[in-house]
Amino acid sequence: MNKSEIIEKVNDFLTNEIEIDKDLIAPEALLTKDLGIDSLDVVDIIVIVEETFGVKIKGEELKTVKTLGEFYDFIESKLK
């Protein structure tokens, strides 16, 4: 899966499952401040990512991920 496919899938579930406004989604968007993602959303996102991409994620792995762009990169690294 290439980076553009990852971005498309992530953006799709952020807008449809987590209900984030499509206009807010940008690589430089801060997950908590700009997108309003809270700890409950993180749990949902982990489940969705694991099911969508077939990877396992530990919650502490996401502690260094601050922006949506970093999140795309994180998923890409898990797929390698």
Tab-separated table of N, CA and C in Angstrom, residues 4-80:
chain	number	residue	atom	x	y	z
A	4	SER	N	-0.266	7.490	-0.588
A	4	SER	CA	-1.527	8.150	-0.941
A	4	SER	C	-2.732	7.289	-0.564
A	5	GLU	N	-2.600	5.970	-0.661
A	5	GLU	CA	-3.686	5.075	-0.239
A	5	GLU	C	-3.875	5.130	1.277
A	6	ILE	N	-2.772	5.205	2.015
A	6	ILE	CA	-2.841	5.331	3.476
A	6	ILE	C	-3.562	6.619	3.841
A	7	ILE	N	-3.153	7.717	3.225
A	7	ILE	CA	-3.755	9.021	3.508
A	7	ILE	C	-5.251	8.995	3.213
A	8	GLU	N	-5.622	8.423	2.081
A	8	GLU	CA	-7.039	8.354	1.700
A	8	GLU	C	-7.854	7.553	2.717
A	9	LYS	N	-7.345	6.400	3.126
A	9	LYS	CA	-8.067	5.559	4.089
A	9	LYS	C	-8.172	6.235	5.453
A	10	VAL	N	-7.073	6.852	5.911
A	10	VAL	CA	-7.085	7.537	7.210
A	10	VAL	C	-8.071	8.698	7.177
A	11	ASN	N	-7.986	9.522	6.144
A	11	ASN	CA	-8.898	10.666	6.043
A	11	ASN	C	-10.353	10.210	5.989
A	12	ASP	N	-10.597	9.102	5.308
A	12	ASP	CA	-11.954	8.569	5.204
A	12	ASP	C	-12.500	8.167	6.571
A	13	PHE	N	-11.718	7.420	7.353
A	13	PHE	CA	-12.271	7.013	8.650
A	13	PHE	C	-12.288	8.157	9.653
A	14	LEU	N	-11.401	9.137	9.505
A	14	LEU	CA	-11.471	10.293	10.407
A	14	LEU	C	-12.755	11.088	10.177
A	15	THR	N	-13.154	11.237	8.926
A	15	THR	CA	-14.372	11.998	8.645
A	15	THR	C	-15.632	11.171	8.903
A	16	ASN	N	-15.620	9.893	8.557
A	16	ASN	CA	-16.828	9.071	8.666
A	16	ASN	C	-17.024	8.409	10.028
A	17	GLU	N	-15.956	7.949	10.644
A	17	GLU	CA	-16.073	7.226	11.915
A	17	GLU	C	-15.871	8.134	13.128
A	18	ILE	N	-14.874	9.002	13.060
A	18	ILE	CA	-14.557	9.882	14.192
A	18	ILE	C	-15.304	11.212	14.058
A	19	GLU	N	-15.861	11.445	12.878
A	19	GLU	CA	-16.682	12.629	12.584
A	19	GLU	C	-15.913	13.948	12.702
A	20	ILE	N	-14.722	13.960	12.120
A	20	ILE	CA	-13.929	15.181	12.054
A	20	ILE	C	-14.274	15.892	10.752
A	21	ASP	N	-14.437	17.192	10.835
A	21	ASP	CA	-14.765	18.013	9.667
A	21	ASP	C	-13.663	17.872	8.614
A	22	LYS	N	-14.067	17.533	7.397
A	22	LYS	CA	-13.123	17.325	6.302
A	22	LYS	C	-12.231	18.544	6.068
A	23	ASP	N	-12.760	19.738	6.314
A	23	ASP	CA	-11.991	20.965	6.098
A	23	ASP	C	-10.838	21.120	7.085
A	24	LEU	N	-10.875	20.411	8.197
A	24	LEU	CA	-9.813	20.498	9.202
A	24	LEU	C	-8.654	19.553	8.915
A	25	ILE	N	-8.883	18.587	8.047
A	25	ILE	CA	-7.882	17.552	7.803
A	25	ILE	C	-6.776	18.080	6.894
A	26	ALA	N	-5.559	18.103	7.472
A	26	ALA	CA	-4.358	18.529	6.755
A	26	ALA	C	-3.163	17.887	7.450
A	27	PRO	N	-2.096	17.590	6.717
A	27	PRO	CA	-0.939	16.931	7.332
A	27	PRO	C	-0.366	17.678	8.537
A	28	GLU	N	-0.443	18.996	8.520
A	28	GLU	CA	0.130	19.784	9.617
A	28	GLU	C	-0.828	19.953	10.798
A	29	ALA	N	-2.051	19.447	10.683
A	29	ALA	CA	-3.046	19.578	11.754
A	29	ALA	C	-2.608	18.802	12.991
A	30	LEU	N	-2.666	19.479	14.133
A	30	LEU	CA	-2.364	18.826	15.405
A	30	LEU	C	-3.550	17.948	15.793
A	31	LEU	N	-3.267	16.718	16.166
A	31	LEU	CA	-4.338	15.760	16.433
A	31	LEU	C	-5.265	16.220	17.546
A	32	THR	N	-4.706	16.690	18.649
A	32	THR	CA	-5.562	17.073	19.775
A	32	THR	C	-6.079	18.496	19.649
A	33	LYS	N	-5.196	19.423	19.335
A	33	LYS	CA	-5.594	20.836	19.313
A	33	LYS	C	-6.466	21.179	18.108
A	34	ASP	N	-6.021	20.822	16.920
A	34	ASP	CA	-6.740	21.206	15.697
A	34	ASP	C	-7.910	20.274	15.370
A	35	LEU	N	-7.709	18.976	15.583
A	35	LEU	CA	-8.741	18.003	15.205
A	35	LEU	C	-9.636	17.604	16.372
A	36	GLY	N	-9.246	17.961	17.583
A	36	GLY	CA	-10.072	17.667	18.752
A	36	GLY	C	-10.125	16.199	19.143
A	37	ILE	N	-9.100	15.445	18.768
A	37	ILE	CA	-9.064	14.024	19.101
A	37	ILE	C	-8.727	13.872	20.584
A	38	ASP	N	-9.579	13.121	21.295
A	38	ASP	CA	-9.341	12.884	22.721
A	38	ASP	C	-8.970	11.417	22.950
A	39	SER	N	-8.785	11.044	24.215
A	39	SER	CA	-8.322	9.689	24.531
A	39	SER	C	-9.312	8.611	24.077
A	40	LEU	N	-10.591	8.902	24.124
A	40	LEU	CA	-11.581	7.927	23.645
A	40	LEU	C	-11.494	7.755	22.133
A	41	ASP	N	-11.259	8.870	21.428
A	41	ASP	CA	-11.074	8.791	19.977
A	41	ASP	C	-9.841	7.964	19.639
A	42	VAL	N	-8.775	8.114	20.438
A	42	VAL	CA	-7.539	7.369	20.183
A	42	VAL	C	-7.810	5.866	20.230
A	43	VAL	N	-8.591	5.427	21.191
A	43	VAL	CA	-8.938	4.004	21.285
A	43	VAL	C	-9.676	3.563	20.022
A	44	ASP	N	-10.645	4.350	19.593
A	44	ASP	CA	-11.385	4.031	18.363
A	44	ASP	C	-10.455	4.004	17.155
A	45	ILE	N	-9.563	4.982	17.077
A	45	ILE	CA	-8.634	5.074	15.945
A	45	ILE	C	-7.717	3.859	15.910
A	46	ILE	N	-7.218	3.438	17.069
A	46	ILE	CA	-6.347	2.258	17.117
A	46	ILE	C	-7.084	1.035	16.580
A	47	VAL	N	-8.316	0.832	17.013
A	47	VAL	CA	-9.106	-0.316	16.548
A	47	VAL	C	-9.319	-0.235	15.037
A	48	ILE	N	-9.686	0.931	14.545
A	48	ILE	CA	-9.935	1.097	13.107
A	48	ILE	C	-8.663	0.857	12.304
A	49	VAL	N	-7.540	1.416	12.757
A	49	VAL	CA	-6.271	1.239	12.041
A	49	VAL	C	-5.869	-0.236	12.034
A	50	GLU	N	-6.007	-0.902	13.169
A	50	GLU	CA	-5.649	-2.321	13.226
A	50	GLU	C	-6.501	-3.143	12.267
A	51	GLU	N	-7.790	-2.856	12.204
A	51	GLU	CA	-8.680	-3.596	11.305
A	51	GLU	C	-8.447	-3.230	9.839
A	52	THR	N	-8.244	-1.955	9.569
A	52	THR	CA	-8.091	-1.486	8.191
A	52	THR	C	-6.768	-1.913	7.574
A	53	PHE	N	-5.691	-1.802	8.367
A	53	PHE	CA	-4.354	-2.035	7.825
A	53	PHE	C	-3.733	-3.357	8.272
A	54	GLY	N	-4.406	-4.087	9.165
A	54	GLY	CA	-3.883	-5.375	9.608
A	54	GLY	C	-2.604	-5.277	10.413
A	55	VAL	N	-2.483	-4.239	11.229
A	55	VAL	CA	-1.301	-4.052	12.073
A	55	VAL	C	-1.730	-4.006	13.537
A	56	LYS	N	-0.777	-4.205	14.439
A	56	LYS	CA	-1.022	-4.084	15.874
A	56	LYS	C	-0.367	-2.801	16.367
A	57	ILE	N	-1.102	-2.055	17.183
A	57	ILE	CA	-0.599	-0.791	17.720
A	57	ILE	C	-0.754	-0.803	19.233
A	58	LYS	N	0.310	-0.424	19.909
A	58	LYS	CA	0.255	-0.222	21.358
A	58	LYS	C	0.031	1.263	21.584
A	59	GLY	N	-0.836	1.604	22.522
A	59	GLY	CA	-1.172	3.002	22.779
A	59	GLY	C	0.030	3.888	22.996
A	60	GLU	N	1.049	3.362	23.697
A	60	GLU	CA	2.230	4.185	23.969
A	60	GLU	C	3.020	4.520	22.709
A	61	GLU	N	2.836	3.744	21.651
A	61	GLU	CA	3.524	4.036	20.392
A	61	GLU	C	3.061	5.365	19.800
A	62	LEU	N	1.859	5.765	20.119
A	62	LEU	CA	1.295	6.989	19.541
A	62	LEU	C	1.635	8.246	20.334
A	63	LYS	N	2.302	8.104	21.473
A	63	LYS	CA	2.576	9.267	22.324
A	63	LYS	C	3.430	10.325	21.644
A	64	THR	N	4.282	9.929	20.711
A	64	THR	CA	5.143	10.898	20.031
A	64	THR	C	4.502	11.474	18.774
A	65	VAL	N	3.361	10.935	18.374
A	65	VAL	CA	2.674	11.398	17.163
A	65	VAL	C	1.825	12.613	17.514
A	66	LYS	N	2.176	13.756	16.940
A	66	LYS	CA	1.478	15.005	17.258
A	66	LYS	C	0.607	15.525	16.118
A	67	THR	N	1.041	15.307	14.873
A	67	THR	CA	0.302	15.839	13.724
A	67	THR	C	-0.283	14.700	12.883
A	68	LEU	N	-1.210	15.058	12.046
A	68	LEU	CA	-1.806	14.070	11.153
A	68	LEU	C	-0.754	13.514	10.194
A	69	GLY	N	0.147	14.362	9.720
A	69	GLY	CA	1.225	13.901	8.843
A	69	GLY	C	2.104	12.864	9.522
A	70	GLU	N	2.410	13.085	10.798
A	70	GLU	CA	3.189	12.109	11.564
A	70	GLU	C	2.408	10.809	11.721
A	71	PHE	N	1.088	10.918	11.833
A	71	PHE	CA	0.247	9.724	11.945
A	71	PHE	C	0.288	8.912	10.652
A	72	TYR	N	0.219	9.603	9.499
A	72	TYR	CA	0.353	8.899	8.215
A	72	TYR	C	1.691	8.153	8.169
A	73	ASP	N	2.771	8.857	8.565
A	73	ASP	CA	4.109	8.255	8.549
A	73	ASP	C	4.189	7.061	9.492
A	74	PHE	N	3.554	7.190	10.652
A	74	PHE	CA	3.538	6.103	11.628
A	74	PHE	C	2.897	4.854	11.027
A	75	ILE	N	1.750	5.017	10.399
A	75	ILE	CA	1.069	3.866	9.790
A	75	ILE	C	1.926	3.276	8.680
A	76	GLU	N	2.510	4.139	7.864
A	76	GLU	CA	3.373	3.655	6.785
A	76	GLU	C	4.520	2.819	7.347
A	77	SER	N	5.118	3.256	8.452
A	77	SER	CA	6.228	2.507	9.058
A	77	SER	C	5.760	1.160	9.609
A	78	LYS	N	4.533	1.088	10.111
A	78	LYS	CA	3.998	-0.170	10.634
A	78	LYS	C	3.750	-1.180	9.509
A	79	LEU	N	3.539	-0.690	8.304
A	79	LEU	CA	3.245	-1.570	7.169
A	79	LEU	C	4.500	-2.131	6.509
A	80	LYS	N	5.655	-1.635	6.911
A	80	LYS	CA	6.909	-2.105	6.290
A	80	LYS	C	7.428	-3.357	6.947
